[in-house]
Coordinates of N, CA and C in Angstrom, one line a residue:
Chain W
X1 N 7.0 -22.1 -9.2 CA 6.0 -21.6 -8.2 C 4.9 -22.7 -8.1
X2 N 4.5 -22.9 -6.8 CA 3.4 -23.8 -6.6 C 2.1 -23.2 -7.1
X3 N 1.2 -24.1 -7.6 CA 0.0 -23.7 -8.1 C -0.7 -24.7 -9.0
X4 N -1.6 -24.2 -9.8 CA -2.3 -25.0 -10.8 C -1.9 -24.6 -12.2
X5 N -1.4 -25.6 -13.0 CA -1.0 -25.4 -14.3 C -1.9 -26.0 -15.3
X6 N -2.4 -25.2 -16.3 CA -3.2 -25.6 -17.3 C -2.5 -25.5 -18.7
X7 N -2.7 -26.6 -19.5 CA -2.2 -26.5 -20.8 C -3.2 -27.2 -21.8
X8 N -3.3 -26.7 -23.0 CA -2.7 -25.5 -23.5 C -3.4 -24.2 -23.0
X9 N -2.9 -23.0 -23.4 CA -3.6 -21.8 -23.0 C -4.6 -21.4 -24.1
X10 N -4.4 -21.8 -25.3 CA -5.3 -21.5 -26.4 C -5.4 -22.8 -27.3
X11 N -6.6 -23.0 -27.8 CA -6.7 -24.2 -28.7 C -7.9 -23.9 -29.7
X12 N -7.7 -24.2 -31.0 CA -8.8 -24.2 -31.9 C -9.0 -25.6 -32.4
X13 N -10.2 -26.1 -32.4 CA -10.6 -27.4 -32.8 C -11.6 -27.4 -33.9
X14 N -11.6 -28.4 -34.7 CA -12.7 -28.5 -35.7 C -13.8 -29.4 -35.0
X15 N -15.0 -29.1 -35.5 CA -16.2 -29.9 -34.9 C -15.9 -31.4 -35.2
X16 N -16.1 -32.2 -34.1 CA -15.9 -33.6 -34.2 C -14.5 -34.1 -33.7
X17 N -13.6 -33.2 -33.6 CA -12.3 -33.6 -33.1 C -12.3 -33.8 -31.6
X18 N -11.4 -34.6 -31.1 CA -11.2 -34.8 -29.7 C -9.9 -34.2 -29.2
X19 N -9.9 -33.9 -27.9 CA -8.7 -33.4 -27.3 C -8.8 -33.5 -25.8
X20 N -7.6 -33.3 -25.2 CA -7.5 -33.4 -23.7 C -6.9 -32.1 -23.2
X21 N -7.6 -31.4 -22.3 CA -7.1 -30.3 -21.6 C -6.4 -30.8 -20.3
X22 N -5.2 -30.3 -20.1 CA -4.4 -30.8 -19.0 C -4.5 -29.9 -17.8
X23 N -4.5 -30.5 -16.6 CA -4.4 -29.7 -15.4 C -3.5 -30.4 -14.4
X24 N -2.6 -29.7 -13.8 CA -1.7 -30.3 -12.9 C -1.5 -29.4 -11.7
X25 N -1.5 -29.9 -10.5 CA -1.2 -29.1 -9.3 C -0.2 -29.8 -8.4
X26 N 0.6 -28.9 -7.8 CA 1.8 -29.5 -7.0 C 1.6 -29.1 -5.5
X27 N 0.4 -29.0 -5.1 CA 0.1 -28.6 -3.7 C -0.5 -29.8 -2.9
X28 N -0.5 -30.9 -3.5 CA -1.0 -32.2 -2.8 C -2.5 -32.0 -2.4
X29 N -3.2 -31.2 -3.2 CA -4.6 -31.1 -2.9 C -5.4 -32.3 -3.3
X30 N -6.3 -32.7 -2.5 CA -7.2 -33.9 -2.8 C -8.3 -33.5 -3.8
X31 N -8.8 -32.3 -3.6 CA -10.0 -31.9 -4.4 C -9.5 -31.1 -5.7
X32 N -10.0 -31.5 -6.9 CA -9.8 -30.8 -8.1 C -11.1 -30.7 -8.9
X33 N -11.2 -29.7 -9.7 CA -12.4 -29.5 -10.4 C -12.2 -28.8 -11.7
X34 N -13.2 -28.9 -12.7 CA -13.1 -28.2 -13.9 C -14.4 -27.3 -14.1
X35 N -14.2 -26.1 -14.5 CA -15.3 -25.2 -14.8 C -15.2 -24.6 -16.2
X36 N -16.3 -24.2 -16.7 CA -16.3 -23.5 -18.0 C -16.9 -22.1 -17.7
X37 N -16.4 -21.1 -18.4 CA -16.8 -19.8 -18.2 C -17.3 -19.2 -19.5
X38 N -18.6 -18.9 -19.6 CA -19.2 -18.3 -20.8 C -19.7 -16.9 -20.5
X39 N -19.7 -16.0 -21.5 CA -20.1 -14.6 -21.3 C -21.5 -14.6 -20.7
X40 N -21.6 -13.8 -19.6 CA -22.9 -13.5 -19.0 C -23.4 -14.7 -18.1
X41 N -22.6 -15.8 -18.0 CA -23.2 -17.0 -17.3 C -22.3 -17.4 -16.1
X42 N -21.3 -16.6 -15.8 CA -20.4 -17.0 -14.7 C -19.7 -18.4 -15.0
X43 N -19.2 -19.0 -14.0 CA -18.5 -20.3 -14.1 C -19.5 -21.4 -13.8
X44 N -19.4 -22.5 -14.5 CA -20.3 -23.6 -14.3 C -19.4 -24.9 -14.1
X45 N -19.7 -25.7 -13.1 CA -18.9 -26.9 -12.8 C -19.2 -28.0 -13.8
X46 N -18.1 -28.5 -14.3 CA -18.3 -29.6 -15.3 C -18.1 -31.0 -14.6
X47 N -17.0 -31.2 -14.0 CA -16.7 -32.4 -13.2 C -15.8 -32.1 -12.1
X48 N -15.8 -32.9 -11.1 CA -14.9 -32.7 -9.9 C -14.4 -34.0 -9.4
X49 N -13.3 -34.0 -8.6 CA -12.8 -35.2 -8.0 C -12.3 -34.9 -6.6
X50 N -12.7 -35.8 -5.7 CA -12.3 -35.6 -4.2 C -11.1 -36.4 -3.9
X51 N -10.5 -37.0 -4.9 CA -9.3 -37.8 -4.6 C -9.0 -38.7 -5.8
X52 N -7.8 -39.3 -5.8 CA -7.4 -40.2 -6.9 C -8.4 -41.3 -7.0
X53 N -8.8 -41.6 -8.2 CA -9.7 -42.7 -8.4 C -11.2 -42.3 -8.2
X54 N -11.5 -41.1 -7.8 CA -12.9 -40.7 -7.5 C -13.2 -39.4 -8.3
X55 N -14.3 -39.6 -9.2 CA -14.7 -38.4 -9.9 C -16.3 -38.3 -9.8
X56 N -16.8 -37.2 -10.1 CA -18.3 -37.0 -10.1 C -18.6 -35.9 -11.0
X57 N -19.9 -35.9 -11.4 CA -20.4 -34.9 -12.4 C -20.8 -33.6 -11.7
X58 N -20.6 -32.5 -12.4 CA -21.1 -31.3 -11.9 C -22.4 -30.9 -12.6
X59 N -22.5 -29.6 -12.9 CA -23.7 -29.0 -13.5 C -23.8 -29.3 -15.0
X60 N -22.7 -29.3 -15.7 CA -22.7 -29.4 -17.2 C -21.7 -30.4 -17.6
X61 N -22.0 -31.7 -17.4 CA -21.0 -32.7 -17.7 C -21.0 -33.3 -19.1
X62 N -22.1 -33.1 -19.8 CA -22.3 -33.8 -21.1 C -21.2 -33.3 -22.1
X63 N -20.6 -34.4 -22.8 CA -19.6 -34.1 -23.8 C -18.2 -34.1 -23.2
X64 N -18.1 -34.3 -21.9 CA -16.8 -34.3 -21.3 C -16.5 -35.5 -20.4
X65 N -15.3 -36.0 -20.4 CA -14.9 -37.1 -19.5 C -13.7 -36.6 -18.7
X66 N -13.6 -37.2 -17.5 CA -12.5 -37.0 -16.7 C -12.0 -38.3 -16.1
X67 N -10.8 -38.3 -15.6 CA -10.2 -39.4 -14.8 C -9.2 -38.8 -13.8
X68 N -9.0 -39.5 -12.7 CA -8.0 -39.0 -11.7 C -7.2 -40.2 -11.3
X69 N -6.1 -40.4 -12.0 CA -5.2 -41.6 -11.7 C -4.2 -41.2 -10.7
X70 N -3.8 -39.9 -10.5 CA -2.9 -39.4 -9.5 C -3.5 -38.2 -8.8
X71 N -2.9 -37.9 -7.7 CA -3.4 -36.7 -7.0 C -3.1 -35.4 -7.8
X72 N -2.0 -35.4 -8.5 CA -1.5 -34.2 -9.2 C -2.3 -33.8 -10.4
X73 N -2.8 -34.8 -11.2 CA -3.3 -34.5 -12.5 C -4.8 -34.8 -12.6
X74 N -5.5 -33.9 -13.3 CA -6.9 -34.1 -13.5 C -7.3 -33.6 -15.0
X75 N -7.0 -34.5 -16.0 CA -7.3 -34.1 -17.3 C -8.8 -34.1 -17.7
X76 N -9.1 -33.2 -18.6 CA -10.5 -33.1 -19.1 C -10.5 -33.4 -20.6
X77 N -11.3 -34.4 -20.9 CA -11.4 -34.9 -22.3 C -12.6 -34.5 -23.0
X78 N -12.5 -33.9 -24.2 CA -13.6 -33.6 -25.0 C -13.7 -34.7 -26.1
X79 N -14.8 -35.4 -26.1 CA -14.9 -36.6 -26.9 C -15.1 -36.3 -28.4
X80 N -16.0 -35.4 -28.7 CA -16.3 -35.0 -30.0 C -16.7 -33.5 -30.0
X81 N -15.7 -32.7 -30.2 CA -16.0 -31.2 -30.0 C -17.1 -30.7 -30.8
X82 N -17.9 -29.8 -30.1 CA -19.0 -29.1 -30.7 C -18.8 -27.6 -30.5
X83 N -19.4 -26.8 -31.4 CA -19.3 -25.3 -31.3 C -19.8 -24.9 -29.9
X84 N -20.8 -25.6 -29.3 CA -21.3 -25.2 -28.0 C -20.3 -25.3 -26.9
X85 N -19.2 -26.0 -27.2 CA -18.1 -26.2 -26.2 C -17.0 -25.1 -26.3
X86 N -17.2 -24.1 -27.2 CA -16.4 -22.9 -27.2 C -16.5 -22.2 -25.9
X87 N -15.4 -22.0 -25.2 CA -15.5 -21.4 -23.9 C -14.1 -21.3 -23.3
X88 N -14.1 -20.7 -22.1 CA -12.8 -20.7 -21.4 C -12.9 -21.7 -20.2
X89 N -12.0 -22.6 -20.1 CA -12.0 -23.6 -19.2 C -11.0 -23.4 -18.0
X90 N -11.5 -23.5 -16.8 CA -10.6 -23.3 -15.6 C -10.6 -24.6 -14.8
X91 N -9.4 -24.9 -14.4 CA -9.2 -26.0 -13.4 C -8.9 -25.4 -12.1
X92 N -9.4 -26.0 -11.0 CA -9.1 -25.5 -9.7 C -8.8 -26.7 -8.7
X93 N -8.0 -26.4 -7.7 CA -7.7 -27.4 -6.7 C -7.9 -26.8 -5.4
X94 N -8.2 -27.6 -4.4 CA -8.5 -27.1 -3.0 C -8.1 -28.1 -1.9
X95 N -7.7 -27.5 -0.9 CA -7.5 -28.2 0.4 C -8.2 -27.5 1.4
X96 N -9.4 -28.0 1.8 CA -10.3 -27.2 2.7 C -10.9 -26.1 2.0
X97 N -11.0 -24.9 2.5 CA -11.7 -23.8 1.9 C -10.9 -23.0 1.0
X98 N -9.6 -23.2 0.9 CA -8.8 -22.4 0.1 C -8.7 -23.0 -1.3
X99 N -9.1 -22.2 -2.3 CA -9.2 -22.6 -3.7 C -8.1 -21.9 -4.5
X100 N -7.4 -22.6 -5.4 CA -6.5 -22.1 -6.3 C -6.9 -22.4 -7.7
X101 N -7.0 -21.4 -8.6 CA -7.5 -21.6 -10.0 C -6.3 -21.5 -10.9
X102 N -6.3 -22.3 -12.0 CA -5.4 -22.1 -13.1 C -5.7 -20.9 -13.9
X103 N -4.9 -20.6 -14.8 CA -5.0 -19.3 -15.6 C -6.0 -19.5 -16.8
X104 N -6.4 -20.8 -17.0 CA -7.5 -21.0 -18.0 C -7.0 -21.5 -19.4
X105 N -7.8 -22.2 -20.1 CA -7.6 -22.6 -21.5 C -8.8 -22.0 -22.3
X106 N -8.4 -21.2 -23.3 CA -9.4 -20.6 -24.2 C -9.6 -21.6 -25.4
X107 N -10.8 -22.2 -25.5 CA -11.0 -23.2 -26.6 C -12.1 -22.6 -27.5
X108 N -11.7 -22.7 -28.8 CA -12.7 -22.4 -29.9 C -12.9 -23.6 -30.7
X109 N -14.2 -23.9 -30.9 CA -14.5 -25.0 -31.8 C -15.2 -24.5 -33.0
X110 N -14.7 -24.7 -34.2 CA -15.2 -24.2 -35.5 C -15.8 -25.3 -36.3
Chain E
X1 N -32.1 -26.0 -7.1 CA -30.8 -25.7 -7.6 C -30.4 -24.3 -7.2
X2 N -29.2 -24.3 -6.7 CA -28.7 -23.0 -6.2 C -28.5 -22.0 -7.4
X3 N -29.0 -20.8 -7.2 CA -28.8 -19.8 -8.2 C -28.2 -18.6 -7.5
X4 N -27.1 -18.0 -8.1 CA -26.4 -16.9 -7.6 C -26.6 -15.7 -8.6
X5 N -27.0 -14.6 -8.0 CA -27.2 -13.4 -8.9 C -26.3 -12.2 -8.3
X6 N -25.7 -11.5 -9.2 CA -24.9 -10.4 -8.8 C -25.4 -9.1 -9.5
X7 N -25.5 -8.1 -8.7 CA -26.0 -6.8 -9.2 C -25.1 -5.7 -8.6
X8 N -24.7 -4.7 -9.5 CA -25.0 -4.6 -10.9 C -24.1 -5.4 -11.7
X9 N -24.4 -5.6 -13.0 CA -23.5 -6.3 -13.9 C -22.2 -5.6 -14.3
X10 N -22.4 -4.2 -14.2 CA -21.2 -3.4 -14.5 C -21.3 -2.1 -13.7
X11 N -20.2 -1.5 -13.4 CA -20.2 -0.3 -12.5 C -18.9 0.5 -12.9
X12 N -19.2 1.8 -13.1 CA -18.1 2.7 -13.4 C -18.1 3.8 -12.4
X13 N -17.0 4.0 -11.7 CA -16.9 5.0 -10.6 C -15.6 5.8 -10.7
X14 N -15.6 7.1 -10.2 CA -14.4 7.8 -10.2 C -13.5 7.3 -9.0
X15 N -12.2 7.5 -9.2 CA -11.3 7.1 -8.1 C -11.6 7.7 -6.8
X16 N -11.5 7.0 -5.7 CA -11.7 7.5 -4.4 C -13.1 7.2 -3.8
X17 N -14.0 6.8 -4.7 CA -15.3 6.5 -4.2 C -15.4 5.1 -3.4
X18 N -16.3 5.1 -2.4 CA -16.6 3.8 -1.7 C -17.7 3.2 -2.5
X19 N -17.7 1.9 -2.6 CA -18.7 1.2 -3.4 C -19.1 -0.1 -2.8
X20 N -20.3 -0.6 -3.2 CA -20.8 -1.9 -2.7 C -21.2 -2.7 -3.9
X21 N -20.8 -3.9 -3.9 CA -21.2 -4.9 -4.9 C -22.1 -5.9 -4.2
X22 N -23.2 -6.3 -4.9 CA -24.2 -7.2 -4.2 C -24.2 -8.6 -4.8
X23 N -24.5 -9.5 -4.0 CA -24.6 -10.9 -4.4 C -25.8 -11.5 -3.6
X24 N -26.7 -12.3 -4.3 CA -27.8 -13.0 -3.7 C -27.8 -14.4 -4.1
X25 N -28.3 -15.3 -3.2 CA -28.3 -16.7 -3.6 C -29.6 -17.3 -3.1
X26 N -30.1 -18.3 -3.7 CA -31.5 -18.8 -3.5 C -31.5 -19.9 -2.4
X27 N -30.5 -20.6 -2.1 CA -30.5 -21.7 -1.1 C -29.6 -21.3 0.0
X28 N -30.1 -21.1 1.2 CA -29.3 -20.7 2.3 C -28.4 -21.8 2.9
X29 N -28.6 -23.0 2.5 CA -27.7 -24.1 3.0 C -26.4 -24.1 2.3
X30 N -25.5 -23.2 2.7 CA -24.2 -23.1 2.1 C -23.1 -23.4 3.2
X31 N -22.0 -23.8 2.7 CA -20.8 -24.1 3.6 C -20.0 -22.8 3.8
X32 N -19.8 -22.1 2.7 CA -19.1 -20.8 2.8 C -19.5 -20.0 1.5
X33 N -19.1 -18.7 1.6 CA -19.2 -17.8 0.4 C -17.9 -17.2 0.2
X34 N -17.5 -17.1 -1.1 CA -16.2 -16.4 -1.4 C -16.4 -15.4 -2.4
X35 N -15.6 -14.4 -2.3 CA -15.5 -13.3 -3.4 C -14.2 -13.5 -4.1
X36 N -14.3 -13.5 -5.4 CA -13.1 -13.6 -6.2 C -12.9 -12.4 -7.1
X37 N -11.7 -12.1 -7.5 CA -11.4 -11.1 -8.5 C -10.8 -11.8 -9.8
X38 N -11.3 -11.3 -10.9 CA -10.8 -11.8 -12.2 C -10.3 -10.7 -13.1
X39 N -9.1 -10.7 -13.5 CA -8.6 -9.7 -14.4 C -8.7 -10.3 -15.8
X40 N -8.8 -9.4 -16.8 CA -9.0 -9.9 -18.2 C -8.0 -10.9 -18.6
X41 N -8.5 -12.0 -19.1 CA -7.6 -13.1 -19.6 C -6.9 -13.9 -18.5
X42 N -7.3 -13.7 -17.3 CA -6.6 -14.3 -16.2 C -7.6 -15.3 -15.5
X43 N -7.0 -16.0 -14.5 CA -7.8 -16.9 -13.7 C -8.4 -16.1 -12.5
X44 N -8.9 -16.8 -11.5 CA -9.6 -16.2 -10.4 C -8.6 -16.1 -9.2
X45 N -8.7 -15.0 -8.5 CA -8.0 -14.8 -7.3 C -8.9 -14.6 -6.1
X46 N -8.8 -15.5 -5.1 CA -9.7 -15.4 -3.9 C -9.4 -14.1 -3.1
X47 N -10.4 -13.4 -2.8 CA -10.3 -12.1 -2.1 C -10.7 -12.3 -0.6
X48 N -11.9 -12.9 -0.4 CA -12.4 -13.0 1.0 C -13.2 -14.3 1.0
X49 N -13.1 -15.0 2.1 CA -13.9 -16.2 2.3 C -14.7 -16.0 3.6
X50 N -16.0 -16.2 3.6 CA -16.8 -16.1 4.8 C -17.4 -17.5 5.1
X51 N -17.1 -18.0 6.2 CA -17.8 -19.3 6.6 C -19.2 -19.1 6.9
X52 N -20.0 -20.1 6.8 CA -21.5 -19.9 7.0 C -21.8 -19.4 8.4
X53 N -20.9 -19.7 9.4 CA -21.2 -19.2 10.7 C -20.8 -17.8 11.0
X54 N -20.1 -17.2 10.0 CA -19.6 -15.8 10.2 C -20.5 -14.8 9.6
X55 N -20.3 -13.5 10.0 CA -21.1 -12.5 9.4 C -20.3 -11.6 8.5
X56 N -19.0 -11.5 8.7 CA -18.2 -10.6 7.8 C -16.7 -11.0 7.9
X57 N -16.0 -10.6 6.9 CA -14.6 -10.7 6.8 C -14.0 -9.4 6.2
X58 N -12.8 -9.1 6.6 CA -12.2 -7.9 6.2 C -10.7 -8.2 5.7
X59 N -10.3 -7.5 4.7 CA -8.9 -7.6 4.2 C -8.6 -6.3 3.6
X60 N -7.8 -5.5 4.3 CA -7.4 -4.2 3.8 C -8.6 -3.3 3.5
X61 N -8.8 -2.8 2.3 CA -9.9 -1.9 1.9 C -11.2 -2.7 1.6
X62 N -11.1 -4.0 1.7 CA -12.3 -4.8 1.4 C -13.0 -5.4 2.6
X63 N -14.3 -5.3 2.6 CA -15.1 -5.9 3.6 C -16.3 -6.6 3.0
X64 N -16.4 -7.9 3.4 CA -17.5 -8.7 2.8 C -18.4 -9.1 4.0
X65 N -19.7 -9.0 3.8 CA -20.7 -9.4 4.8 C -21.5 -10.5 4.2
X66 N -22.1 -11.3 5.2 CA -23.0 -12.4 4.8 C -24.2 -12.5 5.7
X67 N -25.4 -12.5 5.1 CA -26.6 -12.7 5.8 C -27.2 -13.9 5.2
X68 N -26.9 -15.1 5.8 CA -27.3 -16.3 5.2 C -28.8 -16.5 5.2
X69 N -29.5 -16.0 6.2 CA -30.9 -16.2 6.3 C -31.7 -15.5 5.1
X70 N -31.1 -14.4 4.7 CA -31.8 -13.6 3.6 C -31.2 -13.9 2.3
X71 N -30.1 -14.7 2.3 CA -29.4 -15.1 1.0 C -28.7 -14.0 0.4
X72 N -28.0 -13.2 1.2 CA -27.3 -12.0 0.6 C -25.9 -11.8 1.1
X73 N -25.1 -11.3 0.2 CA -23.7 -10.9 0.6 C -23.4 -9.6 -0.1
X74 N -22.6 -8.8 0.6 CA -22.1 -7.6 -0.1 C -20.6 -7.5 0.1
X75 N -20.0 -6.9 -1.0 CA -18.5 -6.6 -0.9 C -18.4 -5.1 -1.0
X76 N -17.8 -4.6 0.1 CA -17.6 -3.2 0.2 C -16.1 -2.9 -0.1
X77 N -15.9 -1.9 -1.1 CA -14.6 -1.5 -1.4 C -14.4 -0.1 -1.0
X78 N -13.5 0.2 -0.1 CA -13.3 1.6 0.3 C -12.2 2.3 -0.5
X79 N -12.4 3.6 -0.7 CA -11.5 4.4 -1.4 C -10.9 3.7 -2.7
X80 N -11.8 3.5 -3.6 CA -11.5 2.7 -4.8 C -10.3 3.3 -5.6
X81 N -9.5 2.5 -6.2 CA -8.4 2.9 -7.0 C -8.5 2.3 -8.4
X82 N -7.8 2.9 -9.4 CA -7.8 2.3 -10.8 C -7.4 0.8 -10.8
X83 N -6.5 0.5 -9.9 CA -6.0 -0.9 -9.9 C -7.1 -1.9 -9.4
X84 N -8.2 -1.4 -8.9 CA -9.3 -2.2 -8.5 C -10.2 -2.7 -9.6
X85 N -9.9 -2.1 -10.8 CA -10.7 -2.4 -12.0 C -10.5 -3.9 -12.4
X86 N -11.6 -4.6 -12.4 CA -11.6 -6.0 -12.6 C -13.0 -6.5 -12.6
X87 N -13.2 -7.8 -12.8 CA -14.5 -8.4 -12.6 C -14.5 -9.1 -11.3
X88 N -15.6 -8.9 -10.5 CA -15.7 -9.5 -9.1 C -16.8 -10.5 -9.1
X89 N -16.4 -11.7 -8.7 CA -17.3 -12.8 -8.7 C -17.6 -13.3 -7.3
X90 N -18.9 -13.6 -7.1 CA -19.3 -14.2 -5.8 C -19.6 -15.6 -6.1
X91 N -19.3 -16.5 -5.1 CA -19.5 -17.9 -5.3 C -19.9 -18.5 -3.9
X92 N -20.9 -19.3 -3.9 CA -21.3 -20.1 -2.7 C -20.9 -21.5 -2.9
X93 N -20.5 -22.1 -1.8 CA -19.9 -23.4 -1.8 C -20.7 -24.3 -0.9
X94 N -21.0 -25.5 -1.4 CA -21.6 -26.6 -0.6 C -21.5 -27.9 -1.3
X95 N -21.3 -29.0 -0.6 CA -21.2 -30.3 -1.1 C -20.3 -30.4 -2.3
X96 N -19.1 -29.9 -2.1 CA -18.0 -30.0 -3.1 C -18.2 -29.2 -4.4
X97 N -19.1 -28.3 -4.3 CA -19.5 -27.5 -5.6 C -19.5 -26.0 -5.3
X98 N -18.9 -25.3 -6.2 CA -19.1 -23.8 -6.2 C -20.2 -23.5 -7.2
X99 N -21.0 -22.5 -6.8 CA -22.0 -21.9 -7.7 C -21.7 -20.4 -7.8
X100 N -21.4 -20.0 -9.0 CA -20.9 -18.7 -9.2 C -22.0 -17.8 -9.8
X101 N -21.9 -16.5 -9.4 CA -22.6 -15.5 -10.0 C -21.9 -15.1 -11.3
X102 N -22.6 -14.3 -12.2 CA -22.0 -13.9 -13.4 C -21.1 -12.7 -13.3
X103 N -20.9 -12.2 -12.1 CA -19.9 -11.1 -11.9 C -20.4 -9.7 -12.1
X104 N -19.6 -8.8 -11.4 CA -19.8 -7.4 -11.6 C -18.5 -6.8 -12.2
X105 N -18.6 -6.2 -13.3 CA -17.4 -5.7 -14.0 C -17.2 -4.2 -13.5
X106 N -16.1 -4.0 -12.8 CA -15.9 -2.7 -12.1 C -14.8 -1.9 -12.9
X107 N -15.1 -0.7 -13.2 CA -14.1 0.2 -13.8 C -14.0 1.4 -12.9
X108 N -12.7 1.6 -12.4 CA -12.5 2.8 -11.6 C -11.7 3.8 -12.4
X109 N -12.2 5.0 -12.6 CA -11.6 6.0 -13.5 C -10.7 6.9 -12.7
X110 N -9.5 7.1 -13.3 CA -8.5 8.0 -12.6 C -9.0 9.4 -12.5

């Protein structure tokens, strides 16, 4: 099925570890983005990309890196995980006004 | 900085009631406003999109209105059903960024 695929669905990290959250879409959307969702705070934009080779920061970019080498993939890298990065992470892609969200990655940093 | 507020945070109603969810935003310079539904442990599903030039959109039992000048939107759900139980998120979109409210958690009792 066409859509946005996020892996893994669940992850537990120790403080200081690094990891990459994967996001792939097969709809040929130029725009992709990463959000984190915390209780009582809604979703907040981490980074976004308007096309391959182009990325920009969102509202809460510190501690995260992104790159966009292909249209399909937009991985999110945690450089040195901290407990404050415990959250649910959503990837989304868009062509125009229509947005498609992935099912999320639940990350716990201990 | 755009801020989006949703009231109430939670709502419990008996099946069959008509209900209104409220969303307010601080910066009227928006491209569009969307209402999303989120089921527990799931991603977001777009329900209605209102372009900045529009006043309302309807889909089945759902009707969303937008008053950009006052920074308000409402989502009206007619004849609520237990299957409508979910968290409803409002988001305003501009300059490649979504700004989300923290959501209204709706419980429709049979």
